[in-house]
PDB file of C-alpha atoms in Angstrom:
ATOM      1  CA  UNK M  10       0.031  -0.025  -0.273  1.00  0.00           C
ATOM      2  CA  UNK M  11       3.037   2.478   0.377  1.00  0.00           C
ATOM      3  CA  UNK M  12       4.199   2.201  -2.724  1.00  0.00           C
ATOM      4  CA  UNK M  13       4.575   5.887  -4.888  1.00  0.00           C
ATOM      5  CA  UNK M  14       1.589   6.860  -3.002  1.00  0.00           C
ATOM      6  CA  UNK M  15       2.695  10.016  -1.719  1.00  0.00           C
ATOM      7  CA  UNK M  16       4.668  10.747  -5.214  1.00  0.00           C
ATOM      8  CA  UNK M  17       7.705   9.477  -6.959  1.00  0.00           C
ATOM      9  CA  UNK M  18      11.030   9.819  -5.263  1.00  0.00           C
ATOM     10  CA  UNK M  19      12.862  13.400  -5.586  1.00  0.00           C
ATOM     11  CA  UNK M  20      16.220  13.529  -7.629  1.00  0.00           C
ATOM     12  CA  UNK M  21      19.181  13.263  -5.609  1.00  0.00           C
ATOM     13  CA  UNK M  22      20.030  17.153  -5.032  1.00  0.00           C
ATOM     14  CA  UNK M  23      16.497  17.448  -3.975  1.00  0.00           C
ATOM     15  CA  UNK M  24      16.769  14.419  -1.481  1.00  0.00           C
ATOM     16  CA  UNK M  25      19.736  16.165   0.396  1.00  0.00           C
ATOM     17  CA  UNK M  26      17.913  19.195   1.186  1.00  0.00           C
ATOM     18  CA  UNK M  27      14.388  17.865   2.030  1.00  0.00           C
ATOM     19  CA  UNK M  28      13.098  17.977   5.302  1.00  0.00           C
ATOM     20  CA  UNK M  29      12.220  14.549   7.353  1.00  0.00           C
ATOM     21  CA  UNK M  30       8.825  13.834   8.628  1.00  0.00           C
ATOM     22  CA  UNK M  31       9.132  12.195  11.887  1.00  0.00           C
ATOM     23  CA  UNK M  32       6.953   9.501  13.477  1.00  0.00           C
ATOM     24  CA  UNK M  33       5.401  12.299  15.130  1.00  0.00           C
ATOM     25  CA  UNK M  34       4.028  14.196  12.615  1.00  0.00           C
ATOM     26  CA  UNK M  35       2.471  11.087  10.968  1.00  0.00           C
ATOM     27  CA  UNK M  36       0.871  10.715  14.458  1.00  0.00           C
ATOM     28  CA  UNK M  37      -0.440  14.427  14.397  1.00  0.00           C
ATOM     29  CA  UNK M  38      -2.038  13.936  11.389  1.00  0.00           C
ATOM     30  CA  UNK M  39      -3.782  10.458  12.701  1.00  0.00           C
ATOM     31  CA  UNK M  40      -5.440  12.386  15.139  1.00  0.00           C
ATOM     32  CA  UNK M  41      -6.134  15.196  13.081  1.00  0.00           C
ATOM     33  CA  UNK M  42      -7.860  12.996  10.724  1.00  0.00           C
ATOM     34  CA  UNK M  43      -9.452  10.948  13.234  1.00  0.00           C
ATOM     35  CA  UNK M  44     -10.821  14.065  14.762  1.00  0.00           C
ATOM     36  CA  UNK M  45     -12.332  15.166  11.005  1.00  0.00           C
ATOM     37  CA  UNK M  46     -13.940  12.347  10.398  1.00  0.00           C
ATOM     38  CA  UNK M  47     -12.505  11.123   7.240  1.00  0.00           C
ATOM     39  CA  UNK M  48     -14.966   7.985   6.854  1.00  0.00           C
ATOM     40  CA  UNK M  49     -18.159   7.128   8.913  1.00  0.00           C
ATOM     41  CA  UNK M  50     -16.983   3.595   8.580  1.00  0.00           C
ATOM     42  CA  UNK M  51     -13.104   4.004   8.998  1.00  0.00           C
ATOM     43  CA  UNK M  52     -11.738   3.464  12.368  1.00  0.00           C
ATOM     44  CA  UNK M  53      -8.370   5.509  12.985  1.00  0.00           C
ATOM     45  CA  UNK M  54      -5.740   4.254  16.169  1.00  0.00           C
ATOM     46  CA  UNK M  55      -2.393   4.306  16.713  1.00  0.00           C
ATOM     47  CA  UNK M  56      -1.499   1.036  18.567  1.00  0.00           C
ATOM     48  CA  UNK M  57       1.782   1.673  21.146  1.00  0.00           C
ATOM     49  CA  UNK M  58       3.829  -0.469  22.960  1.00  0.00           C
ATOM     50  CA  UNK M  59       4.832  -2.999  19.302  1.00  0.00           C
ATOM     51  CA  UNK M  60       8.040  -4.128  18.993  1.00  0.00           C
ATOM     52  CA  UNK M  61       9.584  -1.960  15.549  1.00  0.00           C
ATOM     53  CA  UNK M  62       7.443   1.222  16.894  1.00  0.00           C
ATOM     54  CA  UNK M  63       3.828   2.618  17.018  1.00  0.00           C
ATOM     55  CA  UNK M  64       1.253   1.142  14.529  1.00  0.00           C
ATOM     56  CA  UNK M  65      -1.460   3.194  12.797  1.00  0.00           C
ATOM     57  CA  UNK M  66      -4.423   0.540  12.725  1.00  0.00           C
ATOM     58  CA  UNK M  67      -7.491   1.077  10.589  1.00  0.00           C
ATOM     59  CA  UNK M  68     -10.659  -0.732  11.350  1.00  0.00           C
ATOM     60  CA  UNK M  69     -12.997  -0.370   7.864  1.00  0.00           C
ATOM     61  CA  UNK M  70     -16.043  -2.331   7.959  1.00  0.00           C
ATOM     62  CA  UNK M  71     -14.000  -5.429   9.967  1.00  0.00           C
ATOM     63  CA  UNK M  72     -11.297  -5.395   8.101  1.00  0.00           C
ATOM     64  CA  UNK M  73      -8.479  -4.519   9.860  1.00  0.00           C
ATOM     65  CA  UNK M  74      -4.993  -3.514   8.563  1.00  0.00           C
ATOM     66  CA  UNK M  75      -1.526  -2.174  10.472  1.00  0.00           C
ATOM     67  CA  UNK M  76       1.127  -0.342   9.100  1.00  0.00           C
ATOM     68  CA  UNK M  77       4.456   1.018  11.400  1.00  0.00           C
ATOM     69  CA  UNK M  78       4.181   5.140  11.479  1.00  0.00           C
ATOM     70  CA  UNK M  79       7.720   5.028  11.006  1.00  0.00           C
ATOM     71  CA  UNK M  80       6.766   3.371   7.657  1.00  0.00           C
ATOM     72  CA  UNK M  81       4.717   5.851   6.916  1.00  0.00           C
ATOM     73  CA  UNK M  82       7.054   8.580   7.824  1.00  0.00           C
ATOM     74  CA  UNK M  83       9.940   6.952   5.885  1.00  0.00           C
ATOM     75  CA  UNK M  84       7.745   7.281   2.605  1.00  0.00           C
ATOM     76  CA  UNK M  85       6.908  10.961   3.078  1.00  0.00           C
ATOM     77  CA  UNK M  86      10.122  11.736   3.563  1.00  0.00           C
ATOM     78  CA  UNK M  87      11.350  10.191  -0.032  1.00  0.00           C
ATOM     79  CA  UNK M  88       8.625  12.077  -1.794  1.00  0.00           C
ATOM     80  CA  UNK M  89       9.280  14.948  -0.471  1.00  0.00           C
ATOM     81  CA  UNK M  90       6.026  16.011   1.600  1.00  0.00           C
ATOM     82  CA  UNK M  91       6.501  19.344   3.464  1.00  0.00           C
ATOM     83  CA  UNK M  92       6.432  18.619   7.341  1.00  0.00           C
ATOM     84  CA  UNK M  93       3.907  21.213   7.619  1.00  0.00           C
ATOM     85  CA  UNK M  94       0.974  19.502   9.531  1.00  0.00           C
ATOM     86  CA  UNK M  95      -1.667  19.933   6.875  1.00  0.00           C
ATOM     87  CA  UNK M  96       0.533  18.531   3.938  1.00  0.00           C
ATOM     88  CA  UNK M  97       1.475  15.825   6.264  1.00  0.00           C
ATOM     89  CA  UNK M  98      -2.647  15.184   6.589  1.00  0.00           C
ATOM     90  CA  UNK M  99      -3.025  15.503   3.091  1.00  0.00           C
ATOM     91  CA  UNK M 100      -0.373  12.839   2.005  1.00  0.00           C
ATOM     92  CA  UNK M 101      -2.008  10.669   4.837  1.00  0.00           C
ATOM     93  CA  UNK M 102      -5.261  11.070   3.671  1.00  0.00           C
ATOM     94  CA  UNK M 103      -4.067   9.950   0.152  1.00  0.00           C
ATOM     95  CA  UNK M 104      -2.513   6.631   1.531  1.00  0.00           C
ATOM     96  CA  UNK M 105      -6.097   5.996   3.323  1.00  0.00           C
ATOM     97  CA  UNK M 106      -8.471   6.180   0.124  1.00  0.00           C
ATOM     98  CA  UNK M 107      -5.739   3.276  -1.156  1.00  0.00           C
ATOM     99  CA  UNK M 108      -6.371   1.214   1.839  1.00  0.00           C
ATOM    100  CA  UNK M 109      -7.470  -2.600   1.133  1.00  0.00           C
ATOM    101  CA  UNK M 110     -10.989  -2.983   0.224  1.00  0.00           C
ATOM    102  CA  UNK M 111     -13.325  -4.718   2.623  1.00  0.00           C
ATOM    103  CA  UNK M 112     -15.256  -8.096   1.999  1.00  0.00           C
ATOM    104  CA  UNK M 113     -18.512  -6.702   2.239  1.00  0.00           C
ATOM    105  CA  UNK M 114     -17.699  -3.700   0.270  1.00  0.00           C
ATOM    106  CA  UNK M 115     -16.227  -5.563  -2.721  1.00  0.00           C
ATOM    107  CA  UNK M 116     -19.570  -7.579  -2.576  1.00  0.00           C
ATOM    108  CA  UNK M 117     -22.250  -4.459  -2.573  1.00  0.00           C
ATOM    109  CA  UNK M 118     -19.753  -2.483  -4.794  1.00  0.00           C
ATOM    110  CA  UNK M 119     -17.155  -4.332  -6.948  1.00  0.00           C
ATOM    111  CA  UNK M 120     -16.825  -3.496 -10.656  1.00  0.00           C
ATOM    112  CA  UNK M 121     -14.770  -6.228 -12.742  1.00  0.00           C
ATOM    113  CA  UNK M 122     -12.036  -4.781 -14.780  1.00  0.00           C
ATOM    114  CA  UNK M 123      -9.252  -6.280 -16.833  1.00  0.00           C
ATOM    115  CA  UNK M 124      -5.929  -6.030 -15.042  1.00  0.00           C
ATOM    116  CA  UNK M 125      -2.693  -7.954 -15.151  1.00  0.00           C
ATOM    117  CA  UNK M 126      -2.373 -10.851 -13.647  1.00  0.00           C
ATOM    118  CA  UNK M 127       1.699 -10.886 -13.615  1.00  0.00           C
ATOM    119  CA  UNK M 128       4.063  -8.983 -12.455  1.00  0.00           C
ATOM    120  CA  UNK M 129       5.628  -8.851 -16.112  1.00  0.00           C
ATOM    121  CA  UNK M 130       2.102  -7.276 -17.397  1.00  0.00           C
ATOM    122  CA  UNK M 131       2.170 -10.122 -19.625  1.00  0.00           C
ATOM    123  CA  UNK M 132      -0.905 -11.804 -18.515  1.00  0.00           C
ATOM    124  CA  UNK M 133      -4.310 -10.240 -18.407  1.00  0.00           C
ATOM    125  CA  UNK M 134      -7.062 -11.148 -15.830  1.00  0.00           C
ATOM    126  CA  UNK M 135     -10.454 -10.022 -14.164  1.00  0.00           C
ATOM    127  CA  UNK M 136      -9.986  -8.287 -11.132  1.00  0.00           C
ATOM    128  CA  UNK M 137     -13.035  -6.981  -8.617  1.00  0.00           C
ATOM    129  CA  UNK M 138     -12.289  -3.098  -8.010  1.00  0.00           C
ATOM    130  CA  UNK M 139     -14.047  -0.217  -6.283  1.00  0.00           C
ATOM    131  CA  UNK M 140     -13.695   3.491  -6.451  1.00  0.00           C
ATOM    132  CA  UNK M 141     -13.178   5.769  -4.022  1.00  0.00           C
ATOM    133  CA  UNK M 142     -13.058   9.565  -4.979  1.00  0.00           C
ATOM    134  CA  UNK M 143     -12.136   8.722  -8.588  1.00  0.00           C
ATOM    135  CA  UNK M 144      -9.693   6.321  -7.372  1.00  0.00           C
ATOM    136  CA  UNK M 145      -9.617   2.688  -8.527  1.00  0.00           C
ATOM    137  CA  UNK M 146      -8.628   0.541  -5.391  1.00  0.00           C
ATOM    138  CA  UNK M 147      -8.368  -3.705  -6.104  1.00  0.00           C
ATOM    139  CA  UNK M 148      -9.797  -5.687  -3.947  1.00  0.00           C
ATOM    140  CA  UNK M 149      -7.774  -8.560  -2.597  1.00  0.00           C
ATOM    141  CA  UNK M 150     -10.067 -10.943  -0.149  1.00  0.00           C
ATOM    142  CA  UNK M 151      -9.112 -11.031   2.995  1.00  0.00           C
ATOM    143  CA  UNK M 152      -7.611 -14.150   5.082  1.00  0.00           C
ATOM    144  CA  UNK M 153     -11.084 -14.517   6.263  1.00  0.00           C
ATOM    145  CA  UNK M 154     -12.938 -14.305   3.233  1.00  0.00           C
ATOM    146  CA  UNK M 155     -14.795 -17.596   2.406  1.00  0.00           C
ATOM    147  CA  UNK M 156     -14.811 -19.312  -1.464  1.00  0.00           C
ATOM    148  CA  UNK M 157     -18.682 -18.285  -1.505  1.00  0.00           C
ATOM    149  CA  UNK M 158     -17.933 -14.926  -0.986  1.00  0.00           C
ATOM    150  CA  UNK M 159     -15.278 -14.723  -3.330  1.00  0.00           C
ATOM    151  CA  UNK M 160     -17.345 -16.157  -6.412  1.00  0.00           C
ATOM    152  CA  UNK M 161     -20.378 -14.081  -4.969  1.00  0.00           C
ATOM    153  CA  UNK M 162     -18.026 -10.971  -5.205  1.00  0.00           C
ATOM    154  CA  UNK M 163     -17.232 -11.815  -8.440  1.00  0.00           C
ATOM    155  CA  UNK M 164     -19.997 -12.922  -9.744  1.00  0.00           C
ATOM    156  CA  UNK M 165     -21.794  -9.538  -8.639  1.00  0.00           C
ATOM    157  CA  UNK M 166     -18.929  -7.703 -10.263  1.00  0.00           C
ATOM    158  CA  UNK M 167     -19.380  -9.063 -13.598  1.00  0.00           C
ATOM    159  CA  UNK M 168     -22.929  -8.076 -13.577  1.00  0.00           C
ATOM    160  CA  UNK M 169     -21.860  -4.572 -12.569  1.00  0.00           C
ATOM    161  CA  UNK M 170     -19.384  -4.483 -15.305  1.00  0.00           C
ATOM    162  CA  UNK M 171     -22.001  -4.984 -17.744  1.00  0.00           C
ATOM    163  CA  UNK M 172     -24.025  -2.098 -17.289  1.00  0.00           C
ATOM    164  CA  UNK M 173     -21.155   0.454 -16.654  1.00  0.00           C
ATOM    165  CA  UNK M 174     -22.219   3.778 -19.209  1.00  0.00           C
ATOM    166  CA  UNK M 175     -19.974   3.597 -21.711  1.00  0.00           C
ATOM    167  CA  UNK M 176     -19.334   5.845 -24.857  1.00  0.00           C
ATOM    168  CA  UNK M 177     -17.760   4.856 -27.862  1.00  0.00           C
ATOM    169  CA  UNK M 178     -15.982   7.486 -30.568  1.00  0.00           C
ATOM    170  CA  UNK M 179     -15.157   6.084 -33.836  1.00  0.00           C
ATOM    171  CA  UNK M 180     -11.636   7.246 -35.094  1.00  0.00           C
ATOM    172  CA  UNK M 181     -10.730   5.896 -38.620  1.00  0.00           C
ATOM    173  CA  UNK M 182     -10.546   1.683 -38.573  1.00  0.00           C
ATOM    174  CA  UNK M 183     -10.608   2.292 -34.579  1.00  0.00           C
ATOM    175  CA  UNK M 184     -13.472   2.095 -31.971  1.00  0.00           C
ATOM    176  CA  UNK M 185     -12.324   4.006 -28.858  1.00  0.00           C
ATOM    177  CA  UNK M 186     -14.101   2.790 -25.456  1.00  0.00           C
ATOM    178  CA  UNK M 187     -14.298   4.714 -21.808  1.00  0.00           C
ATOM    179  CA  UNK M 188     -16.503   4.258 -19.120  1.00  0.00           C
ATOM    180  CA  UNK M 189     -18.838   7.730 -19.031  1.00  0.00           C
ATOM    181  CA  UNK M 190     -19.709   7.511 -15.707  1.00  0.00           C
ATOM    182  CA  UNK M 191     -16.884   6.374 -13.061  1.00  0.00           C
ATOM    183  CA  UNK M 192     -12.864   6.804 -14.722  1.00  0.00           C
ATOM    184  CA  UNK M 193     -10.645   4.509 -14.734  1.00  0.00           C
ATOM    185  CA  UNK M 194     -12.963   0.861 -14.914  1.00  0.00           C
ATOM    186  CA  UNK M 195     -13.145   1.388 -19.117  1.00  0.00           C
ATOM    187  CA  UNK M 196     -12.024  -2.091 -19.270  1.00  0.00           C
ATOM    188  CA  UNK M 197     -15.601  -3.092 -17.609  1.00  0.00           C
ATOM    189  CA  UNK M 198     -17.130  -2.826 -21.166  1.00  0.00           C
ATOM    190  CA  UNK M 199     -15.309  -5.816 -22.420  1.00  0.00           C
ATOM    191  CA  UNK M 200     -17.643  -8.418 -20.646  1.00  0.00           C
ATOM    192  CA  UNK M 201     -20.053  -7.693 -23.146  1.00  0.00           C
ATOM    193  CA  UNK M 202     -18.051  -7.935 -26.280  1.00  0.00           C
ATOM    194  CA  UNK M 203     -20.722  -8.984 -28.610  1.00  0.00           C
ATOM    195  CA  UNK M 204     -22.832  -5.846 -27.908  1.00  0.00           C
ATOM    196  CA  UNK M 205     -19.624  -3.451 -28.724  1.00  0.00           C
ATOM    197  CA  UNK M 206     -19.525  -4.923 -32.053  1.00  0.00           C
ATOM    198  CA  UNK M 207     -23.241  -4.260 -32.954  1.00  0.00           C
ATOM    199  CA  UNK M 208     -22.791  -0.421 -31.686  1.00  0.00           C
ATOM    200  CA  UNK M 209     -19.572   0.109 -33.473  1.00  0.00           C
ATOM    201  CA  UNK M 210     -21.242  -1.565 -36.366  1.00  0.00           C
ATOM    202  CA  UNK M 211     -24.163   1.039 -35.900  1.00  0.00           C
ATOM    203  CA  UNK M 212     -21.786   4.018 -35.710  1.00  0.00           C
ATOM    204  CA  UNK M 213     -20.665   2.689 -39.259  1.00  0.00           C
ATOM    205  CA  UNK M 214     -17.480   0.516 -38.158  1.00  0.00           C
ATOM    206  CA  UNK M 215     -17.325  -2.789 -39.065  1.00  0.00           C
ATOM    207  CA  UNK M 216     -14.624  -5.256 -38.090  1.00  0.00           C
ATOM    208  CA  UNK M 217     -14.224  -8.624 -39.598  1.00  0.00           C
ATOM    209  CA  UNK M 218     -11.863  -9.758 -36.959  1.00  0.00           C
ATOM    210  CA  UNK M 219     -12.264  -7.629 -33.635  1.00  0.00           C
ATOM    211  CA  UNK M 220      -9.334  -7.338 -31.631  1.00  0.00           C
ATOM    212  CA  UNK M 221      -9.147  -5.547 -28.326  1.00  0.00           C
ATOM    213  CA  UNK M 222      -6.184  -3.557 -27.139  1.00  0.00           C
ATOM    214  CA  UNK M 223      -6.066  -3.661 -23.294  1.00  0.00           C
ATOM    215  CA  UNK M 224      -4.199  -1.099 -21.131  1.00  0.00           C
ATOM    216  CA  UNK M 225      -5.752  -1.610 -17.623  1.00  0.00           C
ATOM    217  CA  UNK M 226      -7.077   1.413 -16.320  1.00  0.00           C
ATOM    218  CA  UNK M 227      -7.073   2.968 -19.865  1.00  0.00           C
ATOM    219  CA  UNK M 228      -9.907   3.514 -22.820  1.00  0.00           C
ATOM    220  CA  UNK M 229     -10.056   0.503 -24.830  1.00  0.00           C
ATOM    221  CA  UNK M 230      -9.416   0.386 -28.194  1.00  0.00           C
ATOM    222  CA  UNK M 231     -10.935  -1.894 -31.112  1.00  0.00           C
ATOM    223  CA  UNK M 232      -9.964  -2.854 -34.350  1.00  0.00           C
ATOM    224  CA  UNK M 233      -9.438  -5.602 -36.764  1.00  0.00           C
ATOM    225  CA  UNK M 234      -6.153  -7.699 -36.030  1.00  0.00           C
ATOM    226  CA  UNK M 235      -3.968  -5.672 -38.339  1.00  0.00           C
ATOM    227  CA  UNK M 236      -4.831  -2.546 -36.941  1.00  0.00           C
ATOM    228  CA  UNK M 237      -4.237  -3.828 -33.232  1.00  0.00           C
ATOM    229  CA  UNK M 238      -0.942  -4.952 -33.512  1.00  0.00           C
ATOM    230  CA  UNK M 239       0.508  -1.926 -34.840  1.00  0.00           C
ATOM    231  CA  UNK M 240      -1.534  -0.189 -32.113  1.00  0.00           C
ATOM    232  CA  UNK M 241       0.386  -2.480 -29.788  1.00  0.00           C
ATOM    233  CA  UNK M 242       4.122  -1.854 -31.385  1.00  0.00           C
ATOM    234  CA  UNK M 243       3.705   1.631 -31.349  1.00  0.00           C
ATOM    235  CA  UNK M 244       2.580   2.256 -27.353  1.00  0.00           C
ATOM    236  CA  UNK M 245       5.090   2.694 -24.736  1.00  0.00           C
ATOM    237  CA  UNK M 246       2.179   1.773 -22.112  1.00  0.00           C
ATOM    238  CA  UNK M 247       2.122  -1.769 -21.119  1.00  0.00           C
ATOM    239  CA  UNK M 248      -0.691  -3.335 -23.457  1.00  0.00           C
ATOM    240  CA  UNK M 249      -1.822  -6.361 -24.851  1.00  0.00           C
ATOM    241  CA  UNK M 250      -3.877  -7.301 -28.034  1.00  0.00           C
ATOM    242  CA  UNK M 251      -6.360 -10.512 -28.082  1.00  0.00           C
ATOM    243  CA  UNK M 252      -9.172 -11.760 -30.119  1.00  0.00           C
ATOM    244  CA  UNK M 253     -12.404 -10.531 -28.739  1.00  0.00           C
ATOM    245  CA  UNK M 254     -13.674 -14.238 -28.526  1.00  0.00           C
ATOM    246  CA  UNK M 255     -10.836 -15.029 -26.208  1.00  0.00           C
ATOM    247  CA  UNK M 256     -12.349 -12.806 -23.466  1.00  0.00           C
ATOM    248  CA  UNK M 257     -14.592 -15.477 -22.188  1.00  0.00           C
ATOM    249  CA  UNK M 258     -11.358 -17.734 -21.581  1.00  0.00           C
ATOM    250  CA  UNK M 259      -9.801 -15.327 -19.002  1.00  0.00           C
ATOM    251  CA  UNK M 260      -9.579 -16.451 -15.757  1.00  0.00           C
ATOM    252  CA  UNK M 261      -9.249 -13.730 -12.479  1.00  0.00           C
ATOM    253  CA  UNK M 262      -5.954 -11.540 -11.758  1.00  0.00           C
TER     254      UNK M 262
END
C-alpha cells in the first residue's frame, strides 16, 4: 500500500535538501484526520508498545490493517511531503484512500475490470475493484473471506460491469471505448464484447476480425487484427491485444 503513494522519489539534490517527516508528524496527522472523521465506516488509531514502534491501526467495515508510523514517515520523506501539519495530513488521507477494500464493500459495490495478472505485465485477468474519490482500488480477498463469498463478489462485479455507462468514439479504423460515469474502469465494457460489435456497426465501423487493445485503467481500442497489432507496437505503455472471443476464457487476476 505504501509504494509511491505520496509521489515519486525526489532527485539527488532535492533529497539532500529535504525536510524529514517524523513519526510524531504522522501521529499528529492521524489524530487530525480522526477528529475530522474521514469516513464514517473507518476507525483510526495508534497502537503503542509494538516491538518496532507505534503502528497505525485501521478498522474498516471489519477489515483491520496495520502499518508502522515509521514506514509512513519514511515514504513521505522520500516523496518530499512538506512537514507542515496539513501537508502530512493530506498525504496520509491519500494513503487511506488506497487502503485495502473490505470484503463486504467488494460484494456490495465491486466492478470487474481487466488487469495484469503477473508482475511482468504479460497476462490479463479480471479483477474486482471499487472506486473511492475518483480512485480505482483493487480488492484482494481477506484471509477470512470464504470461497463462496469470493465467487459471489466476482459474479456481482461482472454484473455491474455489464451496465457501466460507456461512450464510443470512432476514429478511422478504430473504435475507442471509455467509461462515461466512473473514470478508470473502461475495461469493464469488455464483459459484453458481442454488444460492442453491434454498437460499432451501428456507428459505421464494421470489424471482420475484432481484436481489443487493453491497457489496464485506460480506454479500450477495438480494431481488426493488423491495426490492433500496429497499435501495440507503437505504444510505450504496457498493453496487450487479443481476439474478442478469447475474453470469455480469461480467468481472475
